[in-house]
Structure formats: C-alpha cells, structure tokens
C-alpha cells in the first residue's frame, strides 16, 4: 500500500540540519537469541534514523550488540520485536525472495575478511553481483572496469585475490559492493585486517565515494581514523544506543565527548 504524505513524513523525516531524507529507520528494535531455556538479549530497544548520503559509524565493545544492530539495519536479519524500514520498506514483511532482491539491489556489503572468491579474478568478483541482478555480461564487464578504475584497481583486473595485497583486496571488495549501484554501503570493520597506512587509504576512499556517488555508508568500526571522517557516530552498549555525536563533539585523544 502506498504511503500518503503524512505517513511518509512521519516514517522518513528530513534531517533538519542537512535536509537529507531518512533512508533507514529502526524503531524499538529488539533481538533475542534462544538456546533451550537460555535467552540472550542482543538488542534492547534500539531506535535510530539514518539519512540519505550520511556516513555513520557504529562503535561498541565486544558483545555490546553492535554487530546485531549492524545486521538488522542492513537487512541481514529480522528483529524479534520492533521495525526496521529500508528505503520505505518494512523488511519484516518481506518474503525471502523479496529480501534477497532488496539486498542485491539496494545494499552493498564490505567485509572485514574481504570475502572475495579466490578462484575468480578481480573483475569477475566485481561482476558477480551484476550477474545475480541479471545484467548483460558485456555491460557488466564495462561497469566492473569503471568501478575498478574508481577504486584505483583498473591495472589489476585479471589478478586473483591471492595475487593482491590486503589493501588491493579491500579495494576490489569495495568495487564489488558498488556493483549494483546501491543506495547503502555496509562496511563491517573494513580496516581491521589492514595496516595503519592502508587502512587510512580505505577510509579516505569510502569518504570520497560517499561524496562523489552520494551513497549512504554505515560502518561498524573500532578505528578512530574512521570516526574523524564520519558525519555521525553511534555508541552501543548492552544492546542499547547510549550516545550519538558528531566528530567535532569528540576528543579523539581520549575517545570521550567534549
């Protein structure tokens, strides 16, 4: 059912400071894992808005619920309670095929361990999501080369992951994440397996892509360098969002709010 203007404005407000439209909304999201009689409450009522073209970083200690929140807002899982809307769609109402369609075309994923297919070349890895989306192979190859050029890897299209450095593998993974022109890129600890210099290059690359392509970037991270390029940072602890801040409100020497 189509939303009327009031329903749309209520569900997807604009950010007053930037005028950007809300692209993801989580409302009182709870996630409980059960094993026999034991229950683990990974999320305890998380509510947040993420805006179109925003660079959002999510931080939290191990076991805080950060990864669960990341998965919920990325369509990689469904909440036990509450709602997650992605681009106006309540993902809990989607069947598996509809959810797969949304993830394939609306969201790009960048993983800590790259998750490239070792038997495929760099360009083949980038083309793979396009084949799932039904793109013609010649058009997919042209687009893959364009994306590899965009991330600075057009000189290595035929190399396999084992022939690439860690930074080059992550560049290939970022190009793959952009394969189907997503509105949202989810980056899970994208610098964790990289040295400091290469990690800084990946952070700058993501920030550049946000500016040039207008994609929304959501990163789960412990890397303070990534926070400095973010528009906003969320802290999660014990399954709850406990703080939200802009970079200028953070003392990066201590990691605390001013």
Short mmCIF file of C-alpha atoms in Angstrom, two decimals:
data_model
loop_
_atom_site.label_atom_id
_atom_site.label_comp_id
_atom_site.label_asym_id
_atom_site.label_seq_id
_atom_site.Cartn_x
_atom_site.Cartn_y
_atom_site.Cartn_z
CA UNK A 1 0.00 0.00 0.00
CA UNK A 2 1.40 3.39 -0.97
CA UNK A 3 2.12 5.83 1.84
CA UNK A 4 0.37 9.17 1.91
CA UNK A 5 2.50 12.27 2.53
CA UNK A 6 1.89 12.37 6.29
CA UNK A 7 2.73 8.67 6.69
CA UNK A 8 5.88 9.18 4.61
CA UNK A 9 6.95 12.27 6.55
CA UNK A 10 6.32 10.51 9.87
CA UNK A 11 8.30 7.43 8.89
CA UNK A 12 11.03 9.16 6.91
CA UNK A 13 11.66 12.66 8.26
CA UNK A 14 14.27 15.03 6.93
CA UNK A 15 17.38 15.85 8.91
CA UNK A 16 16.81 19.45 9.97
CA UNK A 17 20.50 20.32 9.69
CA UNK A 18 21.10 18.89 6.20
CA UNK A 19 17.70 18.45 4.57
CA UNK A 20 18.59 14.83 3.80
CA UNK A 21 15.77 12.30 3.78
CA UNK A 22 15.74 9.38 6.22
CA UNK A 23 16.67 6.20 4.30
CA UNK A 24 16.74 3.69 7.19
CA UNK A 25 14.60 3.84 10.29
CA UNK A 26 14.80 1.39 13.20
CA UNK A 27 12.03 1.61 15.78
CA UNK A 28 12.39 -0.06 19.20
CA UNK A 29 14.35 -2.95 17.71
CA UNK A 30 14.89 -5.93 19.98
CA UNK A 31 16.74 -9.12 19.13
CA UNK A 32 16.69 -12.14 21.39
CA UNK A 33 18.58 -15.36 20.72
CA UNK A 34 17.29 -18.51 22.38
CA UNK A 35 19.10 -21.77 23.07
CA UNK A 36 16.83 -24.08 25.04
CA UNK A 37 15.65 -22.09 28.04
CA UNK A 38 18.54 -19.65 27.87
CA UNK A 39 17.96 -16.22 26.30
CA UNK A 40 20.49 -13.66 25.12
CA UNK A 41 19.16 -10.14 24.62
CA UNK A 42 21.44 -8.75 21.93
CA UNK A 43 19.36 -5.62 21.32
CA UNK A 44 17.11 -4.00 23.90
CA UNK A 45 15.03 -1.41 22.07
CA UNK A 46 17.31 0.40 19.60
CA UNK A 47 15.77 3.34 17.76
CA UNK A 48 17.60 5.42 15.15
CA UNK A 49 17.30 7.22 11.83
CA UNK A 50 19.97 7.09 9.14
CA UNK A 51 19.87 9.73 6.43
CA UNK A 52 20.50 9.58 2.70
CA UNK A 53 24.15 10.32 1.90
CA UNK A 54 25.25 10.08 5.54
CA UNK A 55 28.48 8.46 6.75
CA UNK A 56 27.55 6.77 10.03
CA UNK A 57 29.98 4.86 12.24
CA UNK A 58 28.79 2.44 14.91
CA UNK A 59 31.03 1.67 17.87
CA UNK A 60 30.74 -0.61 20.87
CA UNK A 61 32.69 -3.18 22.86
CA UNK A 62 32.61 -6.89 22.09
CA UNK A 63 29.20 -8.30 22.98
CA UNK A 64 27.55 -4.87 23.03
CA UNK A 65 25.07 -5.65 20.26
CA UNK A 66 26.94 -3.60 17.66
CA UNK A 67 27.13 -6.44 15.13
CA UNK A 68 23.49 -7.37 15.72
CA UNK A 69 22.36 -3.77 15.15
CA UNK A 70 24.57 -3.63 12.06
CA UNK A 71 22.93 -6.80 10.71
CA UNK A 72 19.40 -5.61 11.50
CA UNK A 73 19.74 -2.27 9.72
CA UNK A 74 21.46 -3.97 6.80
CA UNK A 75 18.68 -6.47 6.18
CA UNK A 76 20.89 -9.41 7.22
CA UNK A 77 18.48 -10.42 9.96
CA UNK A 78 14.99 -9.68 11.24
CA UNK A 79 14.26 -8.28 14.68
CA UNK A 80 12.45 -10.25 17.38
CA UNK A 81 10.43 -7.10 18.09
CA UNK A 82 10.25 -3.65 16.58
CA UNK A 83 10.52 -2.44 12.99
CA UNK A 84 13.31 -1.79 10.50
CA UNK A 85 12.42 0.22 7.40
CA UNK A 86 14.86 0.30 4.49
CA UNK A 87 14.01 2.72 1.69
CA UNK A 88 10.36 2.85 2.87
CA UNK A 89 10.01 -0.95 3.18
CA UNK A 90 9.32 -2.81 6.44
CA UNK A 91 11.78 -5.68 5.96
CA UNK A 92 9.89 -7.95 8.39
CA UNK A 93 7.06 -8.09 5.84
CA UNK A 94 9.29 -9.33 3.01
CA UNK A 95 9.48 -12.97 1.97
CA UNK A 96 12.98 -14.48 1.37
CA UNK A 97 12.94 -13.69 -2.36
CA UNK A 98 11.88 -10.08 -1.78
CA UNK A 99 14.53 -9.65 0.91
CA UNK A 100 17.19 -11.11 -1.39
CA UNK A 101 16.09 -8.66 -4.13
CA UNK A 102 16.38 -5.71 -1.72
CA UNK A 103 19.84 -6.78 -0.51
CA UNK A 104 21.07 -7.38 -4.05
CA UNK A 105 20.00 -4.02 -5.46
CA UNK A 106 19.78 -1.59 -2.57
CA UNK A 107 22.73 -2.54 -0.34
CA UNK A 108 26.43 -3.21 -0.93
CA UNK A 109 28.48 -5.09 1.64
CA UNK A 110 32.17 -4.71 2.57
CA UNK A 111 33.52 -7.30 4.97
CA UNK A 112 36.49 -7.35 7.35
CA UNK A 113 37.88 -10.52 5.70
CA UNK A 114 37.16 -9.25 2.14
CA UNK A 115 35.13 -12.40 1.23
CA UNK A 116 36.41 -12.47 -2.34
CA UNK A 117 36.12 -15.72 -4.32
CA UNK A 118 39.66 -16.99 -4.68
CA UNK A 119 39.19 -18.86 -7.97
CA UNK A 120 37.81 -15.74 -9.66
CA UNK A 121 39.77 -12.79 -10.99
CA UNK A 122 39.31 -9.31 -9.60
CA UNK A 123 36.96 -8.26 -12.39
CA UNK A 124 34.96 -11.49 -12.10
CA UNK A 125 34.44 -10.87 -8.38
CA UNK A 126 33.09 -7.40 -9.17
CA UNK A 127 30.85 -8.74 -11.94
CA UNK A 128 29.31 -11.47 -9.80
CA UNK A 129 26.57 -9.38 -8.10
CA UNK A 130 25.63 -7.97 -11.50
CA UNK A 131 25.02 -11.47 -12.83
CA UNK A 132 22.65 -12.11 -9.91
CA UNK A 133 20.84 -8.89 -10.87
CA UNK A 134 20.51 -10.07 -14.50
CA UNK A 135 22.88 -7.57 -16.14
CA UNK A 136 24.19 -8.45 -19.61
CA UNK A 137 27.75 -9.83 -19.38
CA UNK A 138 29.29 -7.25 -21.71
CA UNK A 139 27.62 -4.38 -19.87
CA UNK A 140 28.66 -5.95 -16.56
CA UNK A 141 32.30 -6.14 -17.67
CA UNK A 142 32.31 -2.48 -18.75
CA UNK A 143 30.76 -1.41 -15.45
CA UNK A 144 33.18 -3.56 -13.46
CA UNK A 145 36.14 -1.90 -15.19
CA UNK A 146 34.66 1.51 -14.43
CA UNK A 147 34.31 0.58 -10.74
CA UNK A 148 37.83 -0.84 -10.58
CA UNK A 149 39.11 2.43 -12.00
CA UNK A 150 37.04 4.31 -9.44
CA UNK A 151 38.78 2.45 -6.59
CA UNK A 152 42.24 2.62 -8.20
CA UNK A 153 42.49 -1.03 -9.25
CA UNK A 154 41.94 -0.92 -13.00
CA UNK A 155 45.54 -2.07 -13.55
CA UNK A 156 44.83 -5.45 -11.87
CA UNK A 157 41.53 -6.72 -13.37
CA UNK A 158 42.77 -10.24 -14.16
CA UNK A 159 44.65 -10.85 -10.91
CA UNK A 160 43.16 -13.28 -8.42
CA UNK A 161 42.80 -12.34 -4.74
CA UNK A 162 45.90 -14.32 -3.75
CA UNK A 163 47.91 -12.10 -6.11
CA UNK A 164 46.68 -8.88 -4.49
CA UNK A 165 47.79 -7.11 -1.32
CA UNK A 166 45.33 -6.71 1.56
CA UNK A 167 44.60 -3.14 0.53
CA UNK A 168 44.03 -4.17 -3.09
CA UNK A 169 41.69 -6.95 -2.00
CA UNK A 170 39.66 -4.45 0.02
CA UNK A 171 39.55 -2.08 -2.97
CA UNK A 172 38.20 -4.96 -5.05
CA UNK A 173 35.64 -5.72 -2.32
CA UNK A 174 34.53 -2.08 -2.29
CA UNK A 175 34.14 -2.12 -6.09
CA UNK A 176 32.06 -5.30 -5.75
CA UNK A 177 29.88 -3.60 -3.10
CA UNK A 178 29.10 -0.87 -5.65
CA UNK A 179 28.31 -3.33 -8.45
CA UNK A 180 24.54 -2.83 -8.48
CA UNK A 181 24.61 0.91 -7.73
CA UNK A 182 23.32 0.56 -4.15
CA UNK A 183 21.94 3.41 -2.08
CA UNK A 184 23.60 1.98 1.03
CA UNK A 185 27.06 0.52 1.65
CA UNK A 186 27.56 -1.52 4.83
CA UNK A 187 31.20 -1.80 5.91
CA UNK A 188 31.96 -4.27 8.72
CA UNK A 189 35.33 -3.36 10.31
CA UNK A 190 36.74 -2.56 6.83
CA UNK A 191 40.20 -1.59 8.14
CA UNK A 192 40.66 -4.31 10.77
CA UNK A 193 42.84 -6.58 8.60
CA UNK A 194 44.90 -3.74 7.13
CA UNK A 195 47.97 -1.89 8.31
CA UNK A 196 47.56 1.69 9.51
CA UNK A 197 48.57 3.37 6.25
CA UNK A 198 46.42 1.12 4.06
CA UNK A 199 43.52 1.43 6.49
CA UNK A 200 43.71 5.22 6.23
CA UNK A 201 43.60 4.91 2.42
CA UNK A 202 40.44 2.76 2.62
CA UNK A 203 38.78 5.29 4.93
CA UNK A 204 39.55 8.12 2.54
CA UNK A 205 38.32 6.02 -0.38
CA UNK A 206 34.97 5.38 1.35
CA UNK A 207 34.64 9.09 2.18
CA UNK A 208 35.41 10.02 -1.43
CA UNK A 209 32.82 7.56 -2.74
CA UNK A 210 30.24 8.98 -0.36
CA UNK A 211 30.89 12.47 -1.72
CA UNK A 212 31.10 11.52 -5.40
CA UNK A 213 28.34 8.90 -5.60
CA UNK A 214 26.08 10.11 -2.79
CA UNK A 215 25.84 6.66 -1.21
CA UNK A 216 24.98 6.19 2.45
CA UNK A 217 27.83 4.50 4.32
CA UNK A 218 27.28 2.62 7.58
CA UNK A 219 30.44 1.28 9.20
CA UNK A 220 30.92 -0.88 12.27
CA UNK A 221 34.39 0.05 13.47
CA UNK A 222 36.92 0.47 16.26
CA UNK A 223 39.18 2.64 14.08
CA UNK A 224 39.32 6.22 15.40
CA UNK A 225 40.55 7.43 12.00
CA UNK A 226 37.23 6.34 10.52
CA UNK A 227 35.34 8.35 13.12
CA UNK A 228 37.05 11.54 12.02
CA UNK A 229 35.60 11.19 8.50
CA UNK A 230 32.10 10.29 9.73
CA UNK A 231 29.11 12.61 9.79
CA UNK A 232 27.88 10.94 12.97
CA UNK A 233 29.00 8.29 15.45
CA UNK A 234 26.77 5.97 17.50
CA UNK A 235 27.89 4.12 20.62
CA UNK A 236 26.05 0.95 21.60
CA UNK A 237 26.42 -0.89 24.90
CA UNK A 238 24.45 -3.77 26.42
CA UNK A 239 22.09 -3.78 23.45
CA UNK A 240 21.20 -0.09 23.74
CA UNK A 241 22.27 3.01 21.83
CA UNK A 242 23.82 5.11 24.57
CA UNK A 243 25.36 8.04 22.69
CA UNK A 244 25.21 9.83 19.37
CA UNK A 245 27.73 12.52 18.40
CA UNK A 246 29.30 14.43 15.54
CA UNK A 247 33.10 14.26 15.10
CA UNK A 248 33.58 17.81 16.41
CA UNK A 249 32.00 16.74 19.71
CA UNK A 250 34.61 14.04 20.35
CA UNK A 251 38.01 14.40 21.98
CA UNK A 252 39.91 11.89 19.86
CA UNK A 253 42.87 11.89 22.23
CA UNK A 254 40.73 10.36 24.96
CA UNK A 255 37.82 8.97 22.94
CA UNK A 256 35.33 10.92 25.05
CA UNK A 257 32.71 13.53 24.27
CA UNK A 258 33.63 17.14 24.98
#
